[in-house]
Amino acid sequence: MAASLIKLFVTATASAPTASGTEVETTVDPAVTRYSAVLTAGMITTDTTIPAASFLDDNGNAITDLPAPPTDGYYNVYVNGVLQVAGLSTLTTASLVLATTATTAGAPVVLEVSDFSNTTSDVTVEPIITAPVITVTV
């Protein structure tokens, strides 16, 4: 008698695992700082460069350094009260550069920096996860 191949036929079904009871607590506490400066004719050259020392903080105090652009946040620039598009400005700790000369001496500039690096998120109630039920039929 010739050898033959015998195959085992097996089917399996499984239920999906489920999770319940999870609670997540998120704390959003951005550090928001604002600075203001007034443009002078000397700032408007091939672009408009406003040195950090030209800015005052919200309390009217002179500053020496601007904040670095936040990696977990953003900054807004307002010239004469109008929000400027993002690609127009470059912020460093030494200066704020506006890629334009279409500004006027005497115009106020407001820099607003929002840093969200202190945002936290914690699971306050651990989830309950059920194991799948697997049924094998031979």
Coordinates of C-alpha atoms in Angstrom, one line a residue:
M1 CA 0.0 0.0 0.0
A2 CA 1.3 3.4 -0.9
A3 CA 2.0 6.0 1.8
S4 CA -0.6 8.8 2.0
L5 CA -0.6 12.1 3.8
I6 CA -3.0 12.5 6.7
K7 CA -3.9 16.1 7.6
L8 CA -5.4 17.2 10.9
F9 CA -8.3 19.6 10.5
V10 CA -8.5 22.1 13.3
T11 CA -10.6 25.2 13.7
A12 CA -10.1 27.8 16.4
T13 CA -12.3 30.8 17.5
A14 CA -11.4 33.5 20.0
S15 CA -13.3 36.3 21.6
A16 CA -11.7 39.8 21.6
P17 CA -10.2 40.9 24.9
T18 CA -12.0 43.8 26.6
A19 CA -10.7 46.6 28.8
S20 CA -12.8 48.6 31.3
G21 CA -12.3 50.9 34.3
T22 CA -9.6 53.1 32.9
E23 CA -9.5 56.7 34.1
V24 CA -6.9 59.1 32.8
E25 CA -6.1 62.4 34.5
T26 CA -4.4 65.1 32.4
T27 CA -3.1 68.3 33.8
V28 CA -2.4 71.1 31.3
D29 CA -0.4 73.9 32.9
P30 CA 1.2 76.0 30.1
A31 CA 3.8 78.6 31.0
V32 CA 2.7 81.7 29.1
T33 CA 5.0 84.7 28.9
R34 CA 4.5 88.0 26.9
Y35 CA 7.0 90.6 25.9
S36 CA 6.6 93.9 24.1
A37 CA 8.9 96.2 22.2
V38 CA 8.5 99.3 20.0
L39 CA 10.2 99.2 16.5
T40 CA 12.9 101.8 15.8
A41 CA 14.2 102.7 12.3
G42 CA 17.5 101.1 13.1
M43 CA 15.8 97.7 13.5
I44 CA 14.4 97.8 9.9
T45 CA 17.3 96.9 7.5
T46 CA 17.3 93.9 5.2
D47 CA 14.7 92.4 7.6
T48 CA 13.4 93.6 10.9
T49 CA 15.6 92.4 13.8
I50 CA 14.4 93.2 17.3
P51 CA 17.1 92.6 19.9
A52 CA 16.1 90.9 23.2
A53 CA 17.2 93.9 25.2
S54 CA 14.5 96.0 23.4
F55 CA 11.7 94.0 25.0
L56 CA 9.9 94.5 28.3
D57 CA 8.1 91.7 30.2
D58 CA 4.4 91.9 31.3
N59 CA 5.5 93.9 34.4
G60 CA 7.4 96.5 32.4
N61 CA 10.8 95.2 33.3
A62 CA 13.6 95.2 30.8
I63 CA 14.9 91.7 29.8
T64 CA 18.3 90.5 28.5
D65 CA 17.2 87.2 26.9
L66 CA 14.1 86.0 25.2
P67 CA 12.9 82.5 25.8
A68 CA 14.0 79.8 23.3
P69 CA 11.3 78.6 21.0
P70 CA 9.5 75.8 23.0
T71 CA 9.6 72.3 21.6
D72 CA 6.3 71.6 23.3
G73 CA 4.6 74.8 22.5
Y74 CA 4.4 77.8 20.2
Y75 CA 4.9 81.5 20.0
N76 CA 2.8 84.3 18.5
V77 CA 4.0 87.6 17.1
Y78 CA 1.7 90.6 16.9
V79 CA 2.8 93.7 15.0
N80 CA 0.7 96.8 15.6
G81 CA -1.9 94.5 17.2
V82 CA -2.1 92.1 14.1
L83 CA -1.2 88.5 14.5
Q84 CA 1.5 87.6 12.0
V85 CA 1.8 84.3 10.0
A86 CA 4.2 81.7 11.5
G87 CA 6.7 81.7 8.6
L88 CA 7.4 85.4 9.0
S89 CA 9.3 85.3 12.3
T90 CA 12.3 83.6 13.8
L91 CA 12.8 83.6 17.5
T92 CA 16.1 83.1 19.3
T93 CA 17.2 84.0 22.8
A94 CA 19.0 87.0 21.3
S95 CA 16.4 88.4 19.0
L96 CA 13.1 88.2 17.2
V97 CA 13.6 88.5 13.4
L98 CA 10.7 89.4 11.1
A99 CA 11.4 88.5 7.4
T100 CA 10.1 91.8 6.1
T101 CA 10.9 95.5 5.9
A102 CA 7.2 96.4 5.5
T103 CA 7.1 97.6 9.1
T104 CA 7.0 101.1 10.5
A105 CA 9.2 102.7 13.2
G106 CA 7.0 103.2 16.3
A107 CA 4.9 100.1 15.7
P108 CA 4.4 98.0 18.8
V109 CA 5.5 94.3 18.7
V110 CA 4.1 91.8 21.1
L111 CA 5.7 88.3 21.5
E112 CA 3.6 85.7 23.3
V113 CA 5.3 82.4 24.1
S114 CA 3.3 79.3 25.3
D115 CA 5.2 76.3 26.6
F116 CA 3.3 73.1 27.3
S117 CA 6.3 71.0 28.5
N118 CA 4.7 70.8 32.0
T119 CA 1.7 68.9 30.7
T120 CA 1.2 65.6 32.4
S121 CA -1.1 62.7 31.9
D122 CA -1.5 59.8 34.4
V123 CA -3.6 56.7 34.5
T124 CA -5.4 57.1 37.8
V125 CA -7.4 53.9 37.7
E126 CA -5.7 50.9 36.2
P127 CA -7.7 49.1 33.4
I128 CA -9.2 45.7 33.9
I129 CA -8.4 43.6 30.8
T130 CA -10.1 40.3 30.2
A131 CA -8.2 37.5 28.5
P132 CA -9.7 36.2 25.2
V133 CA -11.5 32.9 25.3
I134 CA -10.1 30.5 22.7
T135 CA -12.0 27.5 21.6
V136 CA -10.3 24.8 19.5
T137 CA -12.3 22.2 17.7
V138 CA -10.6 19.1 16.3

